[in-house]
Tab-separated table of C-alpha atoms and ligand atoms in Angstrom:
chain	number	residue	atom	x	y	z
A	384	MET	CA	16.684	-2.869	78.067
A	385	ASN	CA	15.896	-5.376	75.386
A	386	GLY	CA	18.788	-7.763	75.071
A	387	ILE	CA	21.800	-7.547	72.808
A	388	PRO	CA	21.397	-4.481	70.568
A	389	SER	CA	21.450	-4.945	66.835
A	390	GLU	CA	24.215	-3.514	64.672
A	391	SER	CA	21.889	-0.875	63.239
A	392	ALA	CA	20.686	0.357	66.629
A	393	ARG	CA	24.247	1.062	67.604
A	394	ASN	CA	24.993	2.992	64.468
A	395	ASP	CA	21.988	5.267	64.789
A	396	VAL	CA	22.819	8.653	66.183
A	397	ASP	CA	20.810	10.416	68.842
A	398	VAL	CA	17.443	8.681	68.558
A	399	LEU	CA	15.106	10.065	71.211
A	400	LEU	CA	12.864	7.720	73.160
A	401	GLU	CA	9.194	8.565	73.358
A	402	HIS	CA	8.768	9.372	77.038
A	403	ASN	CA	9.098	12.890	78.260
A	404	TYR	CA	9.145	13.793	81.943
A	405	ASP	CA	8.634	17.486	82.443
A	406	GLY	CA	10.829	18.158	79.451
A	407	ILE	CA	13.488	15.634	80.391
A	408	GLN	CA	14.015	13.192	77.555
A	409	GLU	CA	16.265	10.186	76.988
A	410	TYR	CA	18.384	9.129	74.022
A	411	ASP	CA	18.141	5.526	72.858
A	412	ASN	CA	21.748	4.560	73.572
A	413	PRO	CA	21.841	0.820	74.175
A	414	THR	CA	24.740	-0.810	76.012
A	415	PRO	CA	27.373	-1.638	73.380
A	416	GLY	CA	27.609	-5.182	72.072
A	417	TRP	CA	31.189	-5.723	73.269
A	418	TRP	CA	30.039	-4.834	76.788
A	419	TRP	CA	27.306	-7.442	76.615
A	420	TRP	CA	29.684	-10.123	75.415
A	421	ILE	CA	32.125	-9.392	78.235
A	422	PHE	CA	29.227	-9.512	80.695
A	423	ILE	CA	28.077	-12.870	79.342
A	424	ALA	CA	31.671	-14.166	79.374
A	425	THR	CA	32.079	-13.279	83.066
A	426	PHE	CA	28.865	-15.128	83.798
A	427	VAL	CA	29.937	-18.231	81.870
A	428	PHE	CA	33.350	-18.062	83.572
A	429	SER	CA	31.760	-17.936	87.011
A	430	VAL	CA	29.769	-21.105	86.320
A	431	VAL	CA	32.854	-22.970	85.068
A	432	TYR	CA	34.882	-21.640	88.025
A	433	PHE	CA	32.246	-22.687	90.542
A	434	ILE	CA	31.928	-26.201	89.124
A	435	PHE	CA	35.696	-26.656	88.878
A	436	PHE	CA	36.503	-25.579	92.421
A	437	GLN	CA	33.457	-27.172	94.064
A	438	PHE	CA	33.297	-30.509	92.308
A	439	SER	CA	36.414	-31.316	90.297
A	440	PRO	CA	38.778	-33.847	91.879
A	441	VAL	CA	41.753	-32.056	90.302
A	442	SER	CA	41.000	-28.588	91.692
A	443	TRP	CA	42.816	-27.166	94.685
A	444	THR	CA	42.050	-24.959	97.683
A	445	ILE	CA	43.926	-21.890	98.850
A	446	HIS	CA	45.216	-23.918	101.806
A	447	GLU	CA	46.589	-26.595	99.516
A	448	SER	CA	48.408	-24.075	97.328
A	449	TYR	CA	49.839	-22.512	100.458
A	450	ASP	CA	51.060	-25.889	101.728
A	451	VAL	CA	52.637	-26.698	98.373
A	452	ALA	CA	54.421	-23.328	98.319
A	453	THR	CA	55.655	-23.772	101.894
A	454	ALA	CA	56.917	-27.269	101.124
A	455	GLU	CA	58.720	-25.957	98.053
A	456	LEU	CA	60.348	-23.217	100.110
A	457	LEU	CA	61.540	-25.717	102.704
A	458	ARG	CA	62.823	-27.985	99.975
A	459	ARG	CA	64.992	-25.135	98.698
A	460	GLN	CA	66.292	-24.664	102.213
A	461	PHE	CA	67.541	-28.265	102.128
A	462	GLY	CA	70.778	-26.964	100.654
A	463	ASP	CA	73.504	-28.344	102.870
A	464	LEU	CA	71.100	-29.937	105.354
A	465	ARG	CA	71.592	-33.677	105.630
A	466	LEU	CA	69.068	-35.705	107.612
A	467	GLU	CA	69.934	-39.220	108.775
A	468	PRO	CA	67.248	-41.884	108.358
A	469	ASP	CA	67.551	-42.892	111.997
A	470	GLU	CA	64.980	-43.166	114.747
A	471	ALA	CA	65.853	-39.924	116.560
A	472	THR	CA	65.658	-37.814	113.384
A	473	ILE	CA	62.412	-39.331	112.138
A	474	LEU	CA	60.739	-38.928	115.539
A	475	ARG	CA	61.982	-35.387	115.895
A	476	TYR	CA	60.544	-34.222	112.563
A	477	MET	CA	57.163	-35.713	113.433
A	478	ASN	CA	56.845	-32.666	115.689
A	479	GLU	CA	57.904	-30.059	113.142
A	480	PRO	CA	54.683	-29.252	111.283
A	481	GLU	CA	56.355	-27.140	108.596
A	482	TRP	CA	58.906	-29.796	107.702
A	483	LEU	CA	56.208	-32.434	107.842
A	484	LEU	CA	54.578	-30.611	104.928
A	485	VAL	CA	57.510	-31.697	102.770
A	486	GLY	CA	56.774	-35.312	103.669
A	487	ARG	CA	53.114	-34.755	103.034
A	488	SER	CA	53.696	-33.282	99.604
A	489	VAL	CA	55.941	-36.224	98.654
A	490	PHE	CA	53.253	-38.572	99.903
A	491	GLN	CA	50.574	-36.818	97.896
A	492	GLY	CA	52.694	-36.852	94.762
A	493	LYS	CA	54.077	-40.384	94.847
A	494	CYS	CA	52.240	-42.599	97.301
A	495	THR	CA	48.499	-41.861	97.340
A	496	GLN	CA	47.781	-43.970	94.260
A	497	CYS	CA	48.626	-47.056	96.327
A	498	HIS	CA	48.192	-45.927	99.920
A	499	GLY	CA	45.102	-43.726	99.572
A	500	ARG	CA	44.704	-39.967	99.757
A	501	ASN	CA	45.028	-39.888	103.541
A	502	GLY	CA	47.029	-43.080	104.021
A	503	GLU	CA	43.927	-45.233	104.516
A	504	GLY	CA	45.256	-47.849	102.067
A	505	LEU	CA	44.327	-49.041	98.567
A	506	VAL	CA	46.572	-51.695	97.015
A	507	GLY	CA	49.130	-50.750	99.669
A	508	PRO	CA	48.508	-51.116	103.409
A	509	ASN	CA	46.593	-48.711	105.630
A	510	MET	CA	49.139	-46.424	107.329
A	511	THR	CA	46.773	-45.112	109.980
A	512	ASP	CA	46.382	-48.207	112.157
A	513	ASP	CA	48.797	-49.975	114.525
A	514	HIS	CA	49.447	-52.965	112.246
A	515	TYR	CA	52.563	-53.182	110.056
A	516	LYS	CA	53.991	-55.846	107.758
A	517	ASN	CA	57.549	-54.635	107.191
A	518	VAL	CA	57.946	-52.173	110.019
A	519	LYS	CA	59.057	-53.079	113.541
A	520	LYS	CA	60.583	-49.733	114.493
A	521	VAL	CA	60.143	-46.259	113.113
A	522	SER	CA	63.404	-46.257	111.102
A	523	ASP	CA	62.121	-49.262	109.118
A	524	ILE	CA	59.674	-46.883	107.442
A	525	ALA	CA	62.572	-44.995	105.842
A	526	GLN	CA	64.119	-48.344	104.836
A	527	VAL	CA	60.934	-49.481	103.112
A	528	ILE	CA	60.520	-46.141	101.315
A	529	ALA	CA	64.131	-46.241	100.095
A	530	ASN	CA	64.415	-49.915	99.201
A	531	GLY	CA	60.844	-51.051	98.625
A	532	ALA	CA	59.221	-54.256	99.893
A	533	ALA	CA	57.503	-57.421	98.677
A	534	ASN	CA	59.688	-57.712	95.568
A	535	GLY	CA	58.743	-54.316	94.257
A	536	ALA	CA	55.002	-54.396	95.018
A	537	MET	CA	56.097	-51.511	97.215
A	538	PRO	CA	58.556	-49.791	94.835
A	539	ALA	CA	61.986	-48.545	95.967
A	540	HIS	CA	62.138	-44.743	95.991
A	541	LYS	CA	65.821	-44.103	96.734
A	542	ASN	CA	66.493	-43.005	93.157
A	543	GLN	CA	63.441	-40.763	92.981
A	544	LEU	CA	63.653	-38.916	96.279
A	545	HIS	CA	66.273	-36.777	97.977
A	546	PRO	CA	67.573	-38.553	101.143
A	547	ASN	CA	66.032	-35.758	103.226
A	548	GLU	CA	62.691	-36.288	101.525
A	549	ILE	CA	62.835	-39.964	102.495
A	550	VAL	CA	63.353	-39.008	106.147
A	551	LEU	CA	60.596	-36.387	106.144
A	552	THR	CA	58.199	-38.710	104.314
A	553	ALA	CA	58.956	-41.369	106.944
A	554	SER	CA	58.115	-38.802	109.648
A	555	TYR	CA	54.869	-38.017	107.862
A	556	ILE	CA	53.951	-41.714	107.532
A	557	ALA	CA	54.775	-42.251	111.214
A	558	SER	CA	52.546	-39.288	112.103
A	559	LEU	CA	49.558	-40.929	110.393
A	560	ARG	CA	49.601	-43.772	112.889
A	561	GLY	CA	46.676	-43.738	115.287
A	562	MET	CA	44.280	-41.867	113.015
A	563	ASN	CA	42.631	-45.234	112.281
A	564	LEU	CA	40.904	-44.073	109.121
A	565	PRO	CA	38.416	-46.457	107.572
A	566	GLY	CA	40.053	-48.020	104.528
A	567	ARG	CA	42.043	-51.153	103.936
A	568	ALA	CA	41.748	-53.675	106.770
A	569	PRO	CA	44.733	-54.002	109.140
A	570	GLU	CA	47.567	-56.219	107.885
A	571	GLY	CA	50.594	-57.667	109.642
A	572	GLU	CA	51.193	-57.343	113.345
A	573	ILE	CA	50.601	-54.763	116.012
A	574	ILE	CA	53.934	-53.169	116.923
A	575	PRO	CA	54.834	-51.186	120.046
A	576	PRO	CA	54.073	-47.441	120.004
A	577	TRP	CA	56.747	-45.104	118.635
A	578	PRO	CA	59.178	-44.013	121.367
A	579	ALA	CA	58.924	-40.467	122.704
A	580	PRO	CA	60.760	-37.942	120.511
A	581	PRO	CA	64.228	-36.878	121.679
A	582	ALA	CA	64.466	-33.718	123.755
A	583	PRO	CA	64.817	-30.623	121.572
A	584	PRO	CA	68.352	-29.261	121.241
A	585	ARG	CA	69.444	-26.633	123.750
A	586	ASN	CA	68.314	-23.011	123.162
A	587	ASP	CA	65.182	-24.379	121.503
A	588	GLN	CA	66.565	-23.835	118.042
A	589	ALA	CA	64.805	-26.898	116.707
A	590	THR	CA	62.607	-25.065	114.250
A	591	ASP	CA	65.010	-22.872	112.358
A	592	GLU	CA	68.263	-24.781	112.592
A	593	PRO	CA	67.782	-28.433	111.808
A	594	ARG	CA	70.994	-30.360	112.311
B	1127	LIG	C1	52.721	-49.219	93.317
B	1127	LIG	C2	52.054	-49.085	94.590
B	1127	LIG	C3	52.811	-48.409	95.720
B	1127	LIG	C4	53.372	-47.156	95.749
B	1127	LIG	C5	53.457	-46.136	94.620
B	1127	LIG	C6	53.851	-46.958	97.077
B	1127	LIG	N1	53.605	-48.064	97.831
B	1127	LIG	FE1	54.139	-48.337	99.751
B	1127	LIG	N2	53.458	-50.238	99.679
B	1127	LIG	C7	52.822	-50.836	98.618
B	1127	LIG	C8	52.498	-52.202	98.930
B	1127	LIG	C9	51.774	-53.193	98.047
B	1127	LIG	C10	52.997	-52.435	100.241
B	1127	LIG	C11	52.910	-53.731	101.058
B	1127	LIG	C12	54.145	-54.526	100.822
B	1127	LIG	C13	54.050	-55.897	101.482
B	1127	LIG	O1	53.047	-56.559	101.242
B	1127	LIG	O2	54.964	-56.245	102.239
B	1127	LIG	C14	53.582	-51.170	100.673
B	1127	LIG	C15	54.168	-50.976	101.912
B	1127	LIG	C16	54.621	-49.765	102.377
B	1127	LIG	C17	55.150	-49.547	103.706
B	1127	LIG	C18	55.275	-50.600	104.780
B	1127	LIG	C19	53.939	-50.815	105.417
B	1127	LIG	C20	53.914	-52.044	106.298
B	1127	LIG	O3	52.814	-52.369	106.791
B	1127	LIG	O4	54.943	-52.664	106.495
B	1127	LIG	C21	55.457	-48.226	103.797
B	1127	LIG	C22	56.014	-47.502	105.012
B	1127	LIG	C23	55.153	-47.633	102.526
B	1127	LIG	N3	54.655	-48.604	101.686
B	1127	LIG	C24	55.330	-46.295	102.239
B	1127	LIG	C25	55.185	-45.767	100.958
B	1127	LIG	C26	55.532	-44.418	100.625
B	1127	LIG	C27	56.011	-43.356	101.590
B	1127	LIG	C28	55.306	-44.298	99.281
B	1127	LIG	C29	55.567	-43.083	98.417
B	1127	LIG	C30	56.914	-42.527	98.448
B	1127	LIG	C31	54.810	-45.563	98.802
B	1127	LIG	N4	54.746	-46.415	99.845
B	1127	LIG	C32	54.452	-45.796	97.505
B	1127	LIG	C33	52.519	-50.225	97.421
B	1127	LIG	C34	52.968	-48.978	97.043
């Protein structure tokens, strides 16, 4: 095999190669040029693919696409569901991993630029420690998300998010507490731990029939 065949080699008909093994001979039929170019293209593609998915900050993993799809499905199920931004609801959804994905996807879309990819804080406070500036109880988180804080340094989101998304994002933020990720230094005051979540509704229907 000697590289990409020339135009003329491909047009020649039935040229015999010199070797002869007990009467068995071989035609000089090189691999066609189009085949070579497809082969080279697959190789180039694999390099681009590898670099993109290993090193690019904008690439995604299979798990991330799955989470996004699940969150989208749950969002469609919102339909007539109406979550109240109160303590019991926010605490309850902290223990519903699938619904928490909705909060996580909102957080990743709208909050990470100020609060860091994992809530460790950038211009906005670290959400993973026990210190809070505007939050004394868990329902304050939903208040801050909806109405903002510090004259808009923390923007109000009530016109950008569905009321249910505000509740589920508050649950997600509350769930980050205690991870204590290294990031922005603690700000504000230490507040008491979140109360225990309310008992699940009878018949254990918590997961498929949110009220
Ligand atoms: C433009 C930057 C910015 C964006 C975007 C942003 N925040 Fe904030 N956030 C801040 C700042 C700054 C503060 C601190 C306000 C203060 O100093 O009182 C804050 C405070 C908060 C607090 C209160 C924390 C505390 O210690 O009291 C919560 C909760 C919060 N943000 C959640 C969110 C969520 C959820 C989103 C996305 C829906 C979001 N933020 C988007 C900048 C931002």
